[in-house]
Short mmCIF file of C-alpha atoms in Angstrom, two decimals:
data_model
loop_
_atom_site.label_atom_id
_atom_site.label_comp_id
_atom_site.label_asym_id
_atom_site.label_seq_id
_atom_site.Cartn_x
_atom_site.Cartn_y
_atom_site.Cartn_z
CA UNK A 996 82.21 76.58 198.82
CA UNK A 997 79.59 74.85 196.90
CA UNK A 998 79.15 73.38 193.43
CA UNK A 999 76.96 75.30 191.20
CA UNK A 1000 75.87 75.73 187.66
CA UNK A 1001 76.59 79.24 186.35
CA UNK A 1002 74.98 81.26 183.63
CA UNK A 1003 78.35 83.54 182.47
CA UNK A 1004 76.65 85.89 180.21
CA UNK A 1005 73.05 85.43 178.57
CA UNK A 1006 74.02 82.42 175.62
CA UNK A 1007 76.76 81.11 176.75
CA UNK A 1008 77.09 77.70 177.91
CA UNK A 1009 76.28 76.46 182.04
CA UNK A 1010 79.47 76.40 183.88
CA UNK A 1011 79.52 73.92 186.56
CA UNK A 1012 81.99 75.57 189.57
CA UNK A 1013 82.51 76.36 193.18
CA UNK A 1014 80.69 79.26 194.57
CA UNK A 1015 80.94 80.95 197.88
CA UNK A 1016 77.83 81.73 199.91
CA UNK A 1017 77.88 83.78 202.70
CA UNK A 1018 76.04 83.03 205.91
CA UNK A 1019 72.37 84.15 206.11
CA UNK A 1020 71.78 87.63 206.60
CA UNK A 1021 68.95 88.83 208.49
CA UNK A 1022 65.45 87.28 207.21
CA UNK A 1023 67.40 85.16 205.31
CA UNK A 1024 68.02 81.34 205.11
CA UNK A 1025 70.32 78.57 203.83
CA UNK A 1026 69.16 75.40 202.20
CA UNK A 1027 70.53 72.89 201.65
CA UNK A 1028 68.92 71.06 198.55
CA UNK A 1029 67.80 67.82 198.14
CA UNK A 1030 66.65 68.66 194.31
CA UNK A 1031 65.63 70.94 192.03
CA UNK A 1032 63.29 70.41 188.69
CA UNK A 1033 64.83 71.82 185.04
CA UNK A 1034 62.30 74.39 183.44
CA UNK A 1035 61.80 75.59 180.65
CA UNK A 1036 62.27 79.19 181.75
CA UNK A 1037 65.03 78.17 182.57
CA UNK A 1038 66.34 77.62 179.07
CA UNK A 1039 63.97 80.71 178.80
CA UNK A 1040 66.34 82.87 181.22
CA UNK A 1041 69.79 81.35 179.73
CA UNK A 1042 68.90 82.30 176.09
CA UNK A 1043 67.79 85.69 176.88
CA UNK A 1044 63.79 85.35 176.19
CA UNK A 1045 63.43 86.39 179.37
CA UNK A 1046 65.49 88.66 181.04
CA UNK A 1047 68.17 87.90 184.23
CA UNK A 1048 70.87 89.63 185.53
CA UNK A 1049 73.92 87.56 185.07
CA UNK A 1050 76.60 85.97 185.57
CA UNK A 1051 73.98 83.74 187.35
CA UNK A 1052 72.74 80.73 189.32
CA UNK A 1053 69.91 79.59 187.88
CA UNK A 1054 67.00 77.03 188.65
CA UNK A 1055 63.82 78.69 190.45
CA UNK A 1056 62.02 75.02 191.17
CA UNK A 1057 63.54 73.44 194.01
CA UNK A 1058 63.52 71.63 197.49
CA UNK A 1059 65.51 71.10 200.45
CA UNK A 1060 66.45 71.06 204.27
CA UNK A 1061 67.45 74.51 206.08
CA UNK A 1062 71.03 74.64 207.05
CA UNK A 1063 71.21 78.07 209.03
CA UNK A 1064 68.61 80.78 209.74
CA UNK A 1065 69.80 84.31 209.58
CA UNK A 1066 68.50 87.38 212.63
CA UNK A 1067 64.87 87.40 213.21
CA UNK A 1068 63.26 84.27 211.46
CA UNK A 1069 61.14 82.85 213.08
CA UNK A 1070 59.11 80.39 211.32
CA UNK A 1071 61.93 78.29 210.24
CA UNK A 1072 64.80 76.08 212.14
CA UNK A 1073 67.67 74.27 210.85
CA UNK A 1074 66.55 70.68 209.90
CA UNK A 1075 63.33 71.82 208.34
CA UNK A 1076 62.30 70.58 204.84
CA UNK A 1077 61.16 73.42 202.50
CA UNK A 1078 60.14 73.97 199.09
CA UNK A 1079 61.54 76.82 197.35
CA UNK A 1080 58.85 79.93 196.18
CA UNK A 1081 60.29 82.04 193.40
CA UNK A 1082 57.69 84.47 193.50
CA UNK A 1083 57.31 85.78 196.85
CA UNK A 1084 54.88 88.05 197.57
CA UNK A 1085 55.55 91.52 199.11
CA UNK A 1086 51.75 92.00 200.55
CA UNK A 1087 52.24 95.78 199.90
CA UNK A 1088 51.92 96.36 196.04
CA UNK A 1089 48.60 97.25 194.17
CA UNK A 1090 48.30 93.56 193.20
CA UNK A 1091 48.95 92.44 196.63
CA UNK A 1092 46.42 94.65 198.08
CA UNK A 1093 43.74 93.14 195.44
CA UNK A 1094 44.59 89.48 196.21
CA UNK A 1095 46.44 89.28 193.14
CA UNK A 1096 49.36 87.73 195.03
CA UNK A 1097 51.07 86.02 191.77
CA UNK A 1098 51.10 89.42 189.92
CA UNK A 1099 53.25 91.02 192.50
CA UNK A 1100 55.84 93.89 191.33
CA UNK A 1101 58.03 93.32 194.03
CA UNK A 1102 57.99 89.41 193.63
CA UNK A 1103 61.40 89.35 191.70
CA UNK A 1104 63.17 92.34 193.59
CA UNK A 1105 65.60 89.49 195.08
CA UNK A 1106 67.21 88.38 191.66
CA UNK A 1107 68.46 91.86 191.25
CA UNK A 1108 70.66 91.72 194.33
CA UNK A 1109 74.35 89.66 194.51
CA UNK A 1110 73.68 86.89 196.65
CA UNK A 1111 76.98 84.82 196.46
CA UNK A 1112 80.72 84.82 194.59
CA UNK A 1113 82.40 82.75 192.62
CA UNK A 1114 86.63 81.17 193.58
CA UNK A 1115 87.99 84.46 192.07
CA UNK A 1116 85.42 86.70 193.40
CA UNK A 1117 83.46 87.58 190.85
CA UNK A 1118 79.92 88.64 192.15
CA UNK A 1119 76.28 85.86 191.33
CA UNK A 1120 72.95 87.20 191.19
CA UNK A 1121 70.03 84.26 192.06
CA UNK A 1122 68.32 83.61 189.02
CA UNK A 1123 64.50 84.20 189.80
CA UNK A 1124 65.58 84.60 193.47
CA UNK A 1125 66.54 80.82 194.60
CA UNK A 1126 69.41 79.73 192.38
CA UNK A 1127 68.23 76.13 193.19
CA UNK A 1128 71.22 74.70 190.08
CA UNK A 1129 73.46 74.87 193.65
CA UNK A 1130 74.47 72.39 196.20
CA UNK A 1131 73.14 74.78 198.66
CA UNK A 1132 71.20 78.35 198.71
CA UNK A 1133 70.82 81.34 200.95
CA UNK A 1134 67.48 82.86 200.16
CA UNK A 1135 65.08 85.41 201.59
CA UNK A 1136 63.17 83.81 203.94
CA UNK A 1137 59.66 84.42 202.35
CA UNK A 1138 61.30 82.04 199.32
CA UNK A 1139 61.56 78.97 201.95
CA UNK A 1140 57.97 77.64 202.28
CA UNK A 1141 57.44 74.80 205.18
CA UNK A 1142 57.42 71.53 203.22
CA UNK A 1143 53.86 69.71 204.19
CA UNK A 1144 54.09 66.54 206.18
CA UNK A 1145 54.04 63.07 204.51
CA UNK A 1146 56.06 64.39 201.10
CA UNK A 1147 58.94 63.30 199.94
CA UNK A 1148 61.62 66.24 199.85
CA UNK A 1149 63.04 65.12 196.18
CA UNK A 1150 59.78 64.67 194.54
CA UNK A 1151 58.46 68.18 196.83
CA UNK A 1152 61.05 70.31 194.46
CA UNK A 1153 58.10 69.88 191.71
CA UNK A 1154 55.69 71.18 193.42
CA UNK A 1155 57.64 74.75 193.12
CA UNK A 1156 56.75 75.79 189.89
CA UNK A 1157 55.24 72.66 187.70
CA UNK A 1158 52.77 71.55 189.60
CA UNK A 1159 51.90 75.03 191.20
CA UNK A 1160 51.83 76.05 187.88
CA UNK A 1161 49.59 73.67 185.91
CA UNK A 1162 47.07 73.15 188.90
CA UNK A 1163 46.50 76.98 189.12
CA UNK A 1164 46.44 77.16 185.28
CA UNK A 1165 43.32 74.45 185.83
CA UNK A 1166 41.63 75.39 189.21
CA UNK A 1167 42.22 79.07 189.62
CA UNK A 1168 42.88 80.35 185.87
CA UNK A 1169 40.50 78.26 183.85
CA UNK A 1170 38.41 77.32 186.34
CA UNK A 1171 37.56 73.65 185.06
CA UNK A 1172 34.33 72.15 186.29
CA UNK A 1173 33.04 68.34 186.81
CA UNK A 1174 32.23 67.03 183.11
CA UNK A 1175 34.24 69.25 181.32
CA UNK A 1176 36.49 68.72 178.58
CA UNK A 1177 39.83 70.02 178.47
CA UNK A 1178 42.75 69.90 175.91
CA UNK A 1179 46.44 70.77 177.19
CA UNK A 1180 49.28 71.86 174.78
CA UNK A 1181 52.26 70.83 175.39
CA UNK A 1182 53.50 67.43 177.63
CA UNK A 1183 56.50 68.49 179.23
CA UNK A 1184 56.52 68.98 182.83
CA UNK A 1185 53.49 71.86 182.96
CA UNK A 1186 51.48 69.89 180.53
CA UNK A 1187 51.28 66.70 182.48
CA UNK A 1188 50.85 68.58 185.72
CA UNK A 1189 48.13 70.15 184.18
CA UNK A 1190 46.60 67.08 182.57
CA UNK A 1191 46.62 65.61 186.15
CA UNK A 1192 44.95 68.62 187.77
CA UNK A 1193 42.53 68.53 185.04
CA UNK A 1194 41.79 64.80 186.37
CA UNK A 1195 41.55 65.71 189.86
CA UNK A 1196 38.81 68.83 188.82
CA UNK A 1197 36.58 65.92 186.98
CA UNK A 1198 37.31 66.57 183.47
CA UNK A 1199 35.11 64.15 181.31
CA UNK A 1200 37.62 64.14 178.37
CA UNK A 1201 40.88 65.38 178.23
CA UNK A 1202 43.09 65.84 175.36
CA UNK A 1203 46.80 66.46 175.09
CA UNK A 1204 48.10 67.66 172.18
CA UNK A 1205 52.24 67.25 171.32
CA UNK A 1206 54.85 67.13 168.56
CA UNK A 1207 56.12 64.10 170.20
CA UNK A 1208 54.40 61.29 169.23
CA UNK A 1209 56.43 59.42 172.01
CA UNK A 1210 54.69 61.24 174.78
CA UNK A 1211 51.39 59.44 174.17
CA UNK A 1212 52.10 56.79 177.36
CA UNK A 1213 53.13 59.88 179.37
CA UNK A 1214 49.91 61.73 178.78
CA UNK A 1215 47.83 58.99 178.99
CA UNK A 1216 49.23 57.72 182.69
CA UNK A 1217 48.25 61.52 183.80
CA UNK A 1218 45.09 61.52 182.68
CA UNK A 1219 44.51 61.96 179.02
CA UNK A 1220 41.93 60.27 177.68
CA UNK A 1221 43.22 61.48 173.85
CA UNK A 1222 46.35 61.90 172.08
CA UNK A 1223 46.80 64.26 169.27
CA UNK A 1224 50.32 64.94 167.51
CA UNK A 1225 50.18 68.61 166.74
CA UNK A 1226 49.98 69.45 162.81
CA UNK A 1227 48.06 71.85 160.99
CA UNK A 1228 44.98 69.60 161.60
CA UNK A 1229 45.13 69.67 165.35
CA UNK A 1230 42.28 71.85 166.04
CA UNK A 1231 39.47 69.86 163.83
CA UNK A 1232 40.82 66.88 165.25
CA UNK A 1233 39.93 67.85 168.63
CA UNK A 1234 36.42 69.21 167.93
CA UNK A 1235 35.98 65.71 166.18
CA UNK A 1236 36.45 63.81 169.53
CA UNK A 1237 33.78 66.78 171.48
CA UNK A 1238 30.63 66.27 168.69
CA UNK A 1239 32.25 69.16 166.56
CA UNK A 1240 31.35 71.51 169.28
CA UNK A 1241 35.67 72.00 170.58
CA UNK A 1242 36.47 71.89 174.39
CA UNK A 1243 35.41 73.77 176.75
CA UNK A 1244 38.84 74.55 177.85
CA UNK A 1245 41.77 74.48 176.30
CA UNK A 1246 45.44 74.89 178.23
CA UNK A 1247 48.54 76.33 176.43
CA UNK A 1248 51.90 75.09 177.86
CA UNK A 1249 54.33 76.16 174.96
CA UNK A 1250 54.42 79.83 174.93
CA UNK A 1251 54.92 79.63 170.72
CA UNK A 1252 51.86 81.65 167.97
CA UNK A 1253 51.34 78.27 166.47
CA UNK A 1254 50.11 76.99 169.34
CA UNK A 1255 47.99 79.32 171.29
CA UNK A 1256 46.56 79.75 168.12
CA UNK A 1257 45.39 75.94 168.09
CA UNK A 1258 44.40 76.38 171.51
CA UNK A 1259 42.22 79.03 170.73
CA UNK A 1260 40.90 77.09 167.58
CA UNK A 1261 40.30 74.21 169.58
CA UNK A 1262 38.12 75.54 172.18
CA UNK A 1263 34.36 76.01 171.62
CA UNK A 1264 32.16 79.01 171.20
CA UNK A 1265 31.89 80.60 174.76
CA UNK A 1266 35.10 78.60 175.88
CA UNK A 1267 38.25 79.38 177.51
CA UNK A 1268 41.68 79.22 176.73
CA UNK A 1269 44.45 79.65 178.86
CA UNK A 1270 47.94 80.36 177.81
CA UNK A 1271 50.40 79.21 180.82
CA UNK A 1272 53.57 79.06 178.08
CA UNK A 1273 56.28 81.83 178.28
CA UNK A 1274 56.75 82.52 174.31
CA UNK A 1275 59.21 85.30 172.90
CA UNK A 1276 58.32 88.67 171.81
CA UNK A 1277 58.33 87.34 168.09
CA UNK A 1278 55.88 84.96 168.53
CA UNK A 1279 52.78 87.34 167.52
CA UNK A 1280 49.45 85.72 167.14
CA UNK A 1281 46.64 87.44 165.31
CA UNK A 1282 42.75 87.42 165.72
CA UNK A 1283 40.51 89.48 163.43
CA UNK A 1284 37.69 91.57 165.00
CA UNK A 1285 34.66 89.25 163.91
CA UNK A 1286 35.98 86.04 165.10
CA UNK A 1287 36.42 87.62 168.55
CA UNK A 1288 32.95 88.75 168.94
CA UNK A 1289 31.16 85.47 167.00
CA UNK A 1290 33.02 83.29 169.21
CA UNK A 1291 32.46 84.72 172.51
CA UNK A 1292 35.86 82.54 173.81
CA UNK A 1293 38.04 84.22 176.72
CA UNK A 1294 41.52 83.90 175.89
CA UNK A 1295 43.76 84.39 179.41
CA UNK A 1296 47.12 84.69 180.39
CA UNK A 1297 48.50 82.54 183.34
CA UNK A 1298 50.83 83.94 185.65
CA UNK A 1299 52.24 80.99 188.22
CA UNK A 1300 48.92 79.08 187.95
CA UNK A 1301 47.22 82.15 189.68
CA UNK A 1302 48.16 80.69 192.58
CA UNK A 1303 49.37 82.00 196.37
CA UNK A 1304 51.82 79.35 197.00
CA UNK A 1305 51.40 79.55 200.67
CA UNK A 1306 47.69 78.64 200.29
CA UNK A 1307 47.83 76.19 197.64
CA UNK A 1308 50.82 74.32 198.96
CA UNK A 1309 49.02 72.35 201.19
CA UNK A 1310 46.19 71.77 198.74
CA UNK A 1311 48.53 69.72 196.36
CA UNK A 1312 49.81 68.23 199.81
CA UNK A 1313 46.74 66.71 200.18
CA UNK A 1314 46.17 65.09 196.51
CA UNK A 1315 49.83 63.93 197.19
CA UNK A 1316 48.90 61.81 200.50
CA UNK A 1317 45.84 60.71 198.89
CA UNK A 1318 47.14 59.37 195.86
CA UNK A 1319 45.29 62.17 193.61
CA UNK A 1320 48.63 63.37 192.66
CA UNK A 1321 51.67 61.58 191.71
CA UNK A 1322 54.44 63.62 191.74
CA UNK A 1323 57.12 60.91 190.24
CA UNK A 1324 55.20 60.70 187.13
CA UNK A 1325 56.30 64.12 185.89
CA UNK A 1326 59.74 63.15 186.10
CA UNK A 1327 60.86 61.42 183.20
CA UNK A 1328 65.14 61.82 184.28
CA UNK A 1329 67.10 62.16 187.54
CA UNK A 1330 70.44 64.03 186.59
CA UNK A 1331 73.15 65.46 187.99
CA UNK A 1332 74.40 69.55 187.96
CA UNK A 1333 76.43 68.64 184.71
CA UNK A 1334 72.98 67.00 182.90
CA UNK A 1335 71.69 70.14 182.93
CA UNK A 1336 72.77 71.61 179.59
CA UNK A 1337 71.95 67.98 177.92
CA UNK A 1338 67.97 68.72 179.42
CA UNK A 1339 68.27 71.99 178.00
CA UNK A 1340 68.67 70.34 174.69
CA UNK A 1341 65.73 67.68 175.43
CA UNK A 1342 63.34 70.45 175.86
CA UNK A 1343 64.49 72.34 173.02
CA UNK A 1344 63.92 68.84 171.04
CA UNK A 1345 60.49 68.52 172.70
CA UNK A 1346 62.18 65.08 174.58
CA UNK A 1347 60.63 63.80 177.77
CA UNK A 1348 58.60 65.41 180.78
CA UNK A 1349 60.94 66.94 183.54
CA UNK A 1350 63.94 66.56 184.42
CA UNK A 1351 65.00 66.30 187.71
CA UNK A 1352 68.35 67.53 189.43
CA UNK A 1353 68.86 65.54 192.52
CA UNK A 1354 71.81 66.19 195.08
#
């Protein structure tokens, strides 16, 4: 038995209980985790924006130290750190075959299954296939990535979906050059990955844009070299500080109209905007036909940065070791599994960067 967090049914309130995991199954592992970071789909997944089956363990953005291997893996021993990969890739699908590895349809096939029990026996599906809100795991093996030498196993549970996330969003989605400008939406754990990656690419100026006027020292330590507190005014602001022209890039970390709309606003004529947020199907956002063509801007969605986890892992391993990449700056609390539903809140009060479970 383990202590978990449980989703019961899709809005209703985390339930922190014992669990009972079974022992790996073929291709399977158990980890043991060390931590796991509090997303926003998350909060996403609990209040039914995005779908899950439940009753549920949440928490896709974790990492820890392998307990048990199940019949035939190979690649992993007990005693190894991993981080956690929500997404794995089946290497089979149409979007597999085209290199598209982060828009694979079979990537989520894992959360559909029953994967543990509760005390009275009632059956847990793995929200977004790790359930990483849990003392310990048992995922598919192709979820368990080998953590890189020379990172700390806490901090490494960011580097699941955040940092993943907002360094694909920069290198791989938008595609930032050396001298660019960039403006990032949004300064909660994505954002200030982002704004970091958008550092390490060579960014000239880099704007982050939030409700918060506290986040200013946050964005500023990753990178930004502007603050702007989102109003109505947000995108003239930001073509004020880039000689009226906008920047060349603009990042979207909300996932709400208002904002991809500012995003889009802010970004010059020929520009790109990426939108990395997860909104709900009622945030619509409107373009007319003439604005499209005059501008010439590319707007983009931004599925897991773009990224192939397995390939970019050690990338970000290596801006860790160097110093290119602080991973401890995106973490703005260290909770427990009961400080979960109190982060939930944070982020829906657009408080503070991530929060971190640690075990």
């Amino acid at each position: 038995m383990v202590r978990a967090a449980v989703l019961p049914a899709v809005g209703a309130p985390l339930e922190i209980t014992d669990i009972e995991l079974p022992d790996p199954g073929p291709g399977q592992v158990r980890v043991r985790l060390a931590a796991a970071g509090v997303c926003h789909s998350d909060l996403s997944l609990s209040n039914g924006t995005m779908r899950v089956p439940v009753p549920a363990v949440l928490g896709h953005e974790g990492a820890g130290t392998v307990v048990a291997v199940g019949e035939g893996v190979t690649h992993l021993a007990p005693g190894d750190g991993v981080v956690l990969n929500w997404a794995p890739a089946c290497g089979r699908c149409p979007a597999c075959a085209r290199g598209e590895v982060w828009l694979c349809a079979n990537a989520l096939n894992g959360a559909a299954a029953v994967y543990a029990r509760t005390a009275d026996g009632t059956e847990l599906y793995p929200g977004l296939n790790v359930a990483a809100f849990a003392e310990e795991t048992v995922v598919a093996a192709s979820c368990a990535l080998p953590l890189p030498p020379g990172i700390p196993l806490t901090d490494a549970a960011l580097l699941g979906c955040a940092v993943l996330t907002g360094y694909g969003a920069v290198h791989h989605s938008a595609r930032v050059r050396t001298g660019e400008s960039v403006a990032v939406f949004g300064v909660g754990g994505v954002g200030l990955a982002t704004l970091q990656s958008a550092r390490i690419a060579g960014a000239s100026t880099i704007v982050a844009v939030d409700v918060s006027p506290e986040k200013e020292e946050l964005a500023r330590a990753a990178g930004a070299t502007h603050y702007v507190v989102a109003s109505e005014d947000t995108a003239r602001e930001i073509r004020g500080l880039t000689g009226k022209q906008g920047v060349d890039v603009a990042v979207e970390c909300v996932g709400r109209a208002v904002s991809i709309r500012a995003a889009w606003d802010s970004t010059r004529r020929g520009g790109r905007t990426t939108v990395v947020g997860i909104g709900g199907k009622d945030q619509q956002v409107t373009f007319n036909a003439l604005e499209i063509f005059h501008w010439g801007r590319t707007l983009s969605g931004c599925v897991y940065g773009d990224c192939d986890p397995a390939a970019d892992l050690p990338v970000l391993a290596e801006h860790v070791r160097a110093g290119r990449l602080d991973l401890s700056a995106l973490v703005t609390e260290r909770i427990a599994l009961d400080g979960i539903p109190a982060a939930f809140e944070n982020m829906l009060a657009g408080k503070g960067g991530r929060a971190l479970v640690v075990f």
